PDB file of C-alpha atoms and ligand atoms in Angstrom:
ATOM      1  CA  UNK A  20     -16.289 -10.350   2.012  1.00  0.00           C
ATOM      2  CA  UNK A  21     -13.184 -11.255   4.055  1.00  0.00           C
ATOM      3  CA  UNK A  22     -12.514  -9.263   7.241  1.00  0.00           C
ATOM      4  CA  UNK A  23     -10.889  -5.862   6.818  1.00  0.00           C
ATOM      5  CA  UNK A  24      -7.126  -5.824   7.369  1.00  0.00           C
ATOM      6  CA  UNK A  25      -5.271  -2.791   8.675  1.00  0.00           C
ATOM      7  CA  UNK A  26      -1.826  -1.721   7.507  1.00  0.00           C
ATOM      8  CA  UNK A  27      -0.365   1.194   9.508  1.00  0.00           C
ATOM      9  CA  UNK A  28       1.946   3.234   7.273  1.00  0.00           C
ATOM     10  CA  UNK A  29       5.406   3.506   8.786  1.00  0.00           C
ATOM     11  CA  UNK A  30       5.870   6.766   6.894  1.00  0.00           C
ATOM     12  CA  UNK A  31       4.185   8.439   9.881  1.00  0.00           C
ATOM     13  CA  UNK A  32       6.173   6.656  12.592  1.00  0.00           C
ATOM     14  CA  UNK A  33       9.049   8.012  14.666  1.00  0.00           C
ATOM     15  CA  UNK A  34      12.024   6.569  12.754  1.00  0.00           C
ATOM     16  CA  UNK A  35      14.361   7.209  15.670  1.00  0.00           C
ATOM     17  CA  UNK A  36      12.365   4.537  17.517  1.00  0.00           C
ATOM     18  CA  UNK A  37      11.665   2.191  14.643  1.00  0.00           C
ATOM     19  CA  UNK A  38      11.794  -1.027  16.644  1.00  0.00           C
ATOM     20  CA  UNK A  39       9.330   0.282  19.245  1.00  0.00           C
ATOM     21  CA  UNK A  40       7.059   1.671  16.533  1.00  0.00           C
ATOM     22  CA  UNK A  41       6.893  -1.734  14.825  1.00  0.00           C
ATOM     23  CA  UNK A  42       6.021  -3.326  18.163  1.00  0.00           C
ATOM     24  CA  UNK A  43       3.438  -0.629  18.883  1.00  0.00           C
ATOM     25  CA  UNK A  44       1.657  -1.317  15.597  1.00  0.00           C
ATOM     26  CA  UNK A  45       1.718  -5.071  16.145  1.00  0.00           C
ATOM     27  CA  UNK A  46       0.441  -4.809  19.716  1.00  0.00           C
ATOM     28  CA  UNK A  47      -2.352  -2.536  18.503  1.00  0.00           C
ATOM     29  CA  UNK A  48      -3.606  -5.225  16.129  1.00  0.00           C
ATOM     30  CA  UNK A  49      -1.997  -4.277  12.815  1.00  0.00           C
ATOM     31  CA  UNK A  50      -2.266  -6.991  10.175  1.00  0.00           C
ATOM     32  CA  UNK A  51       0.572  -5.767   7.897  1.00  0.00           C
ATOM     33  CA  UNK A  52       3.287  -3.123   8.107  1.00  0.00           C
ATOM     34  CA  UNK A  53       2.866  -0.722   5.161  1.00  0.00           C
ATOM     35  CA  UNK A  54       6.267   0.409   3.924  1.00  0.00           C
ATOM     36  CA  UNK A  55       6.368   3.403   1.549  1.00  0.00           C
ATOM     37  CA  UNK A  56       9.314   3.497  -0.834  1.00  0.00           C
ATOM     38  CA  UNK A  57       9.708   6.818  -2.696  1.00  0.00           C
ATOM     39  CA  UNK A  58      12.479   7.612  -5.155  1.00  0.00           C
ATOM     40  CA  UNK A  59      12.327  11.403  -5.601  1.00  0.00           C
ATOM     41  CA  UNK A  60      11.410  10.853  -9.284  1.00  0.00           C
ATOM     42  CA  UNK A  61       8.082   9.064  -9.547  1.00  0.00           C
ATOM     43  CA  UNK A  62       6.982  11.173  -6.586  1.00  0.00           C
ATOM     44  CA  UNK A  63       8.562  14.420  -5.330  1.00  0.00           C
ATOM     45  CA  UNK A  64       9.633  12.857  -2.055  1.00  0.00           C
ATOM     46  CA  UNK A  65      12.312  10.414  -0.948  1.00  0.00           C
ATOM     47  CA  UNK A  66      12.165   7.799   1.789  1.00  0.00           C
ATOM     48  CA  UNK A  67      14.318   4.672   2.013  1.00  0.00           C
ATOM     49  CA  UNK A  68      15.360   1.578   0.143  1.00  0.00           C
ATOM     50  CA  UNK A  69      16.330  -2.069   0.621  1.00  0.00           C
ATOM     51  CA  UNK A  70      18.800  -1.807   3.565  1.00  0.00           C
ATOM     52  CA  UNK A  71      16.226  -0.208   5.860  1.00  0.00           C
ATOM     53  CA  UNK A  72      13.577  -2.720   4.818  1.00  0.00           C
ATOM     54  CA  UNK A  73      15.978  -5.534   5.600  1.00  0.00           C
ATOM     55  CA  UNK A  74      16.248  -4.219   9.168  1.00  0.00           C
ATOM     56  CA  UNK A  75      12.488  -3.700   9.448  1.00  0.00           C
ATOM     57  CA  UNK A  76      12.053  -7.338   8.414  1.00  0.00           C
ATOM     58  CA  UNK A  77      14.334  -8.501  11.236  1.00  0.00           C
ATOM     59  CA  UNK A  78      12.048  -6.858  13.795  1.00  0.00           C
ATOM     60  CA  UNK A  79       8.672  -7.529  12.165  1.00  0.00           C
ATOM     61  CA  UNK A  80       6.318 -10.351  13.119  1.00  0.00           C
ATOM     62  CA  UNK A  81       3.619  -9.580  10.545  1.00  0.00           C
ATOM     63  CA  UNK A  82       3.838  -9.315   6.733  1.00  0.00           C
ATOM     64  CA  UNK A  83       5.625  -6.387   5.066  1.00  0.00           C
ATOM     65  CA  UNK A  84       3.404  -4.639   2.533  1.00  0.00           C
ATOM     66  CA  UNK A  85       5.840  -2.680   0.379  1.00  0.00           C
ATOM     67  CA  UNK A  86       4.348   0.170  -1.690  1.00  0.00           C
ATOM     68  CA  UNK A  87       6.817   1.155  -4.401  1.00  0.00           C
ATOM     69  CA  UNK A  88       6.398   4.745  -5.588  1.00  0.00           C
ATOM     70  CA  UNK A  89       9.359   4.493  -7.940  1.00  0.00           C
ATOM     71  CA  UNK A  90      10.255   4.654 -11.625  1.00  0.00           C
ATOM     72  CA  UNK A  91      11.339   1.487 -13.454  1.00  0.00           C
ATOM     73  CA  UNK A  92       9.773  -0.803 -10.837  1.00  0.00           C
ATOM     74  CA  UNK A  93      10.657  -4.000 -12.740  1.00  0.00           C
ATOM     75  CA  UNK A  94      14.348  -3.347 -12.118  1.00  0.00           C
ATOM     76  CA  UNK A  95      13.745  -3.289  -8.388  1.00  0.00           C
ATOM     77  CA  UNK A  96      11.238  -6.106  -7.861  1.00  0.00           C
ATOM     78  CA  UNK A  97      13.734  -8.810  -6.949  1.00  0.00           C
ATOM     79  CA  UNK A  98      15.776  -6.476  -4.717  1.00  0.00           C
ATOM     80  CA  UNK A  99      12.737  -5.728  -2.553  1.00  0.00           C
ATOM     81  CA  UNK A 100      11.732  -9.371  -2.496  1.00  0.00           C
ATOM     82  CA  UNK A 101      15.236 -10.306  -1.359  1.00  0.00           C
ATOM     83  CA  UNK A 102      15.065  -8.030   1.690  1.00  0.00           C
ATOM     84  CA  UNK A 103      11.802  -9.557   2.865  1.00  0.00           C
ATOM     85  CA  UNK A 104       8.771  -7.969   1.212  1.00  0.00           C
ATOM     86  CA  UNK A 105       5.720 -10.218   1.452  1.00  0.00           C
ATOM     87  CA  UNK A 106       3.437  -8.056  -0.672  1.00  0.00           C
ATOM     88  CA  UNK A 107       4.939  -5.891  -3.418  1.00  0.00           C
ATOM     89  CA  UNK A 108       2.880  -3.154  -5.061  1.00  0.00           C
ATOM     90  CA  UNK A 109       4.034  -1.056  -8.012  1.00  0.00           C
ATOM     91  CA  UNK A 110       2.276   1.852  -9.704  1.00  0.00           C
ATOM     92  CA  UNK A 111       0.551   1.302 -13.040  1.00  0.00           C
ATOM     93  CA  UNK A 112       1.614   4.820 -14.105  1.00  0.00           C
ATOM     94  CA  UNK A 113       5.277   3.915 -13.620  1.00  0.00           C
ATOM     95  CA  UNK A 114       4.944   0.816 -15.788  1.00  0.00           C
ATOM     96  CA  UNK A 115       2.366   1.597 -18.461  1.00  0.00           C
ATOM     97  CA  UNK A 116       4.913   1.329 -21.299  1.00  0.00           C
ATOM     98  CA  UNK A 117       6.001  -2.171 -20.272  1.00  0.00           C
ATOM     99  CA  UNK A 118       3.220  -3.365 -18.008  1.00  0.00           C
ATOM    100  CA  UNK A 119       3.246  -7.049 -18.937  1.00  0.00           C
ATOM    101  CA  UNK A 120       7.008  -7.300 -18.574  1.00  0.00           C
ATOM    102  CA  UNK A 121       6.848  -5.492 -15.223  1.00  0.00           C
ATOM    103  CA  UNK A 122       4.066  -7.706 -13.925  1.00  0.00           C
ATOM    104  CA  UNK A 123       6.033 -10.792 -14.972  1.00  0.00           C
ATOM    105  CA  UNK A 124       9.103  -9.523 -13.075  1.00  0.00           C
ATOM    106  CA  UNK A 125       7.036  -9.039  -9.918  1.00  0.00           C
ATOM    107  CA  UNK A 126       5.293 -12.392 -10.221  1.00  0.00           C
ATOM    108  CA  UNK A 127       8.657 -14.102 -10.654  1.00  0.00           C
ATOM    109  CA  UNK A 128       9.645 -12.940  -7.145  1.00  0.00           C
ATOM    110  CA  UNK A 129       7.052 -15.190  -5.510  1.00  0.00           C
ATOM    111  CA  UNK A 130       5.699 -12.242  -3.478  1.00  0.00           C
ATOM    112  CA  UNK A 131       2.031 -11.376  -3.516  1.00  0.00           C
ATOM    113  CA  UNK A 132       1.667  -8.693  -6.191  1.00  0.00           C
ATOM    114  CA  UNK A 133      -0.373  -5.501  -6.167  1.00  0.00           C
ATOM    115  CA  UNK A 134      -0.820  -2.694  -8.651  1.00  0.00           C
ATOM    116  CA  UNK A 135      -1.568   0.861  -7.511  1.00  0.00           C
ATOM    117  CA  UNK A 136      -3.340   3.702  -9.299  1.00  0.00           C
ATOM    118  CA  UNK A 137      -3.134   7.385  -8.370  1.00  0.00           C
ATOM    119  CA  UNK A 138      -6.364   9.443  -8.333  1.00  0.00           C
ATOM    120  CA  UNK A 139      -6.247  10.501 -12.031  1.00  0.00           C
ATOM    121  CA  UNK A 140      -5.663   6.962 -13.318  1.00  0.00           C
ATOM    122  CA  UNK A 141      -8.670   4.735 -14.009  1.00  0.00           C
ATOM    123  CA  UNK A 142      -8.776   1.014 -13.303  1.00  0.00           C
ATOM    124  CA  UNK A 143      -9.853   0.025 -16.850  1.00  0.00           C
ATOM    125  CA  UNK A 144      -6.249  -0.728 -17.956  1.00  0.00           C
ATOM    126  CA  UNK A 145      -5.985  -3.237 -15.108  1.00  0.00           C
ATOM    127  CA  UNK A 146      -9.094  -5.159 -16.092  1.00  0.00           C
ATOM    128  CA  UNK A 147      -7.420  -7.612 -18.517  1.00  0.00           C
ATOM    129  CA  UNK A 148      -4.786  -8.433 -15.873  1.00  0.00           C
ATOM    130  CA  UNK A 149      -6.910  -8.813 -12.747  1.00  0.00           C
ATOM    131  CA  UNK A 150      -6.703 -12.601 -12.764  1.00  0.00           C
ATOM    132  CA  UNK A 151      -2.932 -12.320 -12.305  1.00  0.00           C
ATOM    133  CA  UNK A 152      -3.040  -9.839  -9.418  1.00  0.00           C
ATOM    134  CA  UNK A 153      -3.350 -10.426  -5.690  1.00  0.00           C
ATOM    135  CA  UNK A 154      -4.197  -6.830  -4.836  1.00  0.00           C
ATOM    136  CA  UNK A 155      -5.264  -3.519  -6.344  1.00  0.00           C
ATOM    137  CA  UNK A 156      -4.338  -0.355  -4.443  1.00  0.00           C
ATOM    138  CA  UNK A 157      -6.646   2.575  -5.093  1.00  0.00           C
ATOM    139  CA  UNK A 158      -4.876   5.720  -3.880  1.00  0.00           C
ATOM    140  CA  UNK A 159      -7.239   8.097  -2.107  1.00  0.00           C
ATOM    141  CA  UNK A 160      -4.619  10.895  -2.178  1.00  0.00           C
ATOM    142  CA  UNK A 161      -1.843  11.668  -4.682  1.00  0.00           C
ATOM    143  CA  UNK A 162       1.071   9.395  -3.788  1.00  0.00           C
ATOM    144  CA  UNK A 163       4.050  11.107  -2.210  1.00  0.00           C
ATOM    145  CA  UNK A 164       3.173  12.465   1.200  1.00  0.00           C
ATOM    146  CA  UNK A 165       1.344  11.478   4.372  1.00  0.00           C
ATOM    147  CA  UNK A 166      -1.251  13.670   6.021  1.00  0.00           C
ATOM    148  CA  UNK A 167      -3.233  14.687   2.904  1.00  0.00           C
ATOM    149  CA  UNK A 168      -7.024  14.933   2.686  1.00  0.00           C
ATOM    150  CA  UNK A 169      -9.020  11.913   1.556  1.00  0.00           C
ATOM    151  CA  UNK A 170     -10.513  12.161  -1.971  1.00  0.00           C
ATOM    152  CA  UNK A 171     -13.936  10.409  -1.806  1.00  0.00           C
ATOM    153  CA  UNK A 172     -14.410  10.532  -5.601  1.00  0.00           C
ATOM    154  CA  UNK A 173     -11.688   7.896  -6.004  1.00  0.00           C
ATOM    155  CA  UNK A 174     -13.984   5.308  -4.366  1.00  0.00           C
ATOM    156  CA  UNK A 175     -15.918   4.925  -7.631  1.00  0.00           C
ATOM    157  CA  UNK A 176     -12.930   2.825  -8.762  1.00  0.00           C
ATOM    158  CA  UNK A 177     -13.348   0.527  -5.756  1.00  0.00           C
ATOM    159  CA  UNK A 178     -17.023   0.030  -6.597  1.00  0.00           C
ATOM    160  CA  UNK A 179     -16.107  -0.508 -10.251  1.00  0.00           C
ATOM    161  CA  UNK A 180     -13.653  -3.289  -9.398  1.00  0.00           C
ATOM    162  CA  UNK A 181     -16.180  -5.056  -7.164  1.00  0.00           C
ATOM    163  CA  UNK A 182     -18.856  -4.672  -9.879  1.00  0.00           C
ATOM    164  CA  UNK A 183     -16.483  -6.453 -12.260  1.00  0.00           C
ATOM    165  CA  UNK A 184     -16.375  -9.327  -9.779  1.00  0.00           C
ATOM    166  CA  UNK A 185     -12.886  -8.661  -8.393  1.00  0.00           C
ATOM    167  CA  UNK A 186     -12.584 -10.725  -5.204  1.00  0.00           C
ATOM    168  CA  UNK A 187      -8.897 -10.076  -4.517  1.00  0.00           C
ATOM    169  CA  UNK A 188      -7.510  -7.681  -1.960  1.00  0.00           C
ATOM    170  CA  UNK A 189      -8.601  -4.099  -2.504  1.00  0.00           C
ATOM    171  CA  UNK A 190      -6.451  -1.641  -0.631  1.00  0.00           C
ATOM    172  CA  UNK A 191      -7.026   2.028   0.116  1.00  0.00           C
ATOM    173  CA  UNK A 192      -4.172   4.395   0.956  1.00  0.00           C
ATOM    174  CA  UNK A 193      -4.334   8.054   1.910  1.00  0.00           C
ATOM    175  CA  UNK A 194      -6.349  10.095   4.381  1.00  0.00           C
ATOM    176  CA  UNK A 195      -7.879   7.080   6.122  1.00  0.00           C
ATOM    177  CA  UNK A 196      -9.319   7.741   9.575  1.00  0.00           C
ATOM    178  CA  UNK A 197     -12.325   6.637  11.645  1.00  0.00           C
ATOM    179  CA  UNK A 198     -14.729   8.606   9.423  1.00  0.00           C
ATOM    180  CA  UNK A 199     -13.329   7.979   5.927  1.00  0.00           C
ATOM    181  CA  UNK A 200     -12.789   4.266   6.629  1.00  0.00           C
ATOM    182  CA  UNK A 201     -16.565   3.820   6.719  1.00  0.00           C
ATOM    183  CA  UNK A 202     -16.842   5.068   3.122  1.00  0.00           C
ATOM    184  CA  UNK A 203     -13.967   2.812   2.026  1.00  0.00           C
ATOM    185  CA  UNK A 204     -15.553  -0.309   3.489  1.00  0.00           C
ATOM    186  CA  UNK A 205     -18.994   0.577   2.061  1.00  0.00           C
ATOM    187  CA  UNK A 206     -17.390   0.852  -1.386  1.00  0.00           C
ATOM    188  CA  UNK A 207     -15.798  -2.604  -1.020  1.00  0.00           C
ATOM    189  CA  UNK A 208     -12.238  -1.998   0.215  1.00  0.00           C
ATOM    190  CA  UNK A 209     -10.834  -4.664   2.524  1.00  0.00           C
ATOM    191  CA  UNK A 210      -7.292  -3.477   3.297  1.00  0.00           C
ATOM    192  CA  UNK A 211      -6.931  -0.020   4.828  1.00  0.00           C
ATOM    193  CA  UNK A 212      -3.606   1.794   5.077  1.00  0.00           C
ATOM    194  CA  UNK A 213      -3.457   4.580   7.651  1.00  0.00           C
ATOM    195  CA  UNK A 214      -0.416   6.634   8.563  1.00  0.00           C
ATOM    196  CA  UNK A 215      -0.931   9.859  10.463  1.00  0.00           C
ATOM    197  CA  UNK A 216      -4.255   8.740  11.959  1.00  0.00           C
ATOM    198  CA  UNK A 217      -2.744   5.629  13.574  1.00  0.00           C
ATOM    199  CA  UNK A 218       0.807   6.702  14.440  1.00  0.00           C
ATOM    200  CA  UNK A 219      -0.517  10.046  15.651  1.00  0.00           C
ATOM    201  CA  UNK A 220      -2.943   8.327  18.028  1.00  0.00           C
ATOM    202  CA  UNK A 221      -2.158   8.258  21.718  1.00  0.00           C
ATOM    203  CA  UNK A 222      -3.639   4.760  21.873  1.00  0.00           C
ATOM    204  CA  UNK A 223      -3.209   2.966  18.560  1.00  0.00           C
ATOM    205  CA  UNK A 224      -5.188  -0.098  19.655  1.00  0.00           C
ATOM    206  CA  UNK A 225      -8.230   2.091  20.295  1.00  0.00           C
ATOM    207  CA  UNK A 226      -7.712   3.961  17.020  1.00  0.00           C
ATOM    208  CA  UNK A 227      -7.585   0.718  15.015  1.00  0.00           C
ATOM    209  CA  UNK A 228     -10.934  -0.571  16.312  1.00  0.00           C
ATOM    210  CA  UNK A 229     -13.228   1.720  14.274  1.00  0.00           C
ATOM    211  CA  UNK A 230     -11.244   0.893  11.111  1.00  0.00           C
ATOM    212  CA  UNK A 231     -11.843  -2.856  11.453  1.00  0.00           C
TER     213      UNK A 231
HETATM  214  C1  DX5 B 296       1.362   8.347   0.553  1.00  0.00           C
HETATM  215  C2  DX5 B 296       1.662   6.990   1.133  1.00  0.00           C
HETATM  216  C3  DX5 B 296       0.774   6.624   2.245  1.00  0.00           C
HETATM  217  C4  DX5 B 296       0.833   7.562   3.434  1.00  0.00           C
HETATM  218  C5  DX5 B 296      -0.530   7.631   3.993  1.00  0.00           C
HETATM  219  O1  DX5 B 296       1.988   8.491  -0.663  1.00  0.00           O
HETATM  220  O2  DX5 B 296       1.528   5.980   0.140  1.00  0.00           O
HETATM  221  O3  DX5 B 296       0.949   5.275   2.647  1.00  0.00           O
HETATM  222  O4  DX5 B 296       1.724   7.159   4.420  1.00  0.00           O
HETATM  223  O5  DX5 B 296      -0.529   8.573   5.007  1.00  0.00           O
HETATM  224  P1  DX5 B 296      -1.879   9.150   5.651  1.00  0.00           P
HETATM  225  O6  DX5 B 296      -2.624   7.973   6.215  1.00  0.00           O
HETATM  226  O7  DX5 B 296      -1.359  10.090   6.682  1.00  0.00           O
HETATM  227  O8  DX5 B 296      -2.638   9.808   4.555  1.00  0.00           O
HETATM  228 ZN1   ZN B 297       1.504   3.888   0.791  1.00  0.00          ZN
END
């Protein structure tokens, strides 16, 4: 298995000090910046869109991992690629009626492409498409808010994907901390997103170490 990569979720940062927060994550050893886009429709919460990501990109020295929690993701794929996303992940649930078309729109951007599933959604529908994906994101909380409790039962989907022979990136998002990260890695995850645990830490570099 490749080494575990860590993607601090900017959702938990101090947005009034965005530039310093990006630098803090990078200095602490972050591999990617995880950027949560919420539209107030697919999830009952609203964050930010392309203009903010464009500014984040100007200050970032590591890849931007953009997690789209939005309806009609295909319509937005190119817009997020244009402002500097390196990895673009959309939710299966937001695209199940036109999945192939949506995947094609994301692949056409040239970004690495991930597909996310919320806790109630199985990974079986992704199986025929795995060869076309760079990443699967198994949500370990219901998408929409930081600071929720980790749902260990969702890890059966991580084991399932590895049992099927999936060797691509397998990301976990939600409730990750020093304790729950152990379970994620045992199950086969190799990209860990952590928001409140890392940005809430006094010393992020020390907090990242047990995740790696
Ligand atoms: C939740 C977001 C997560 C969130 C994780 O919908 O996708 O990336 O920031 O936050 P924590 O690590 O606090 O659960
Ligand atoms: Zn996320």
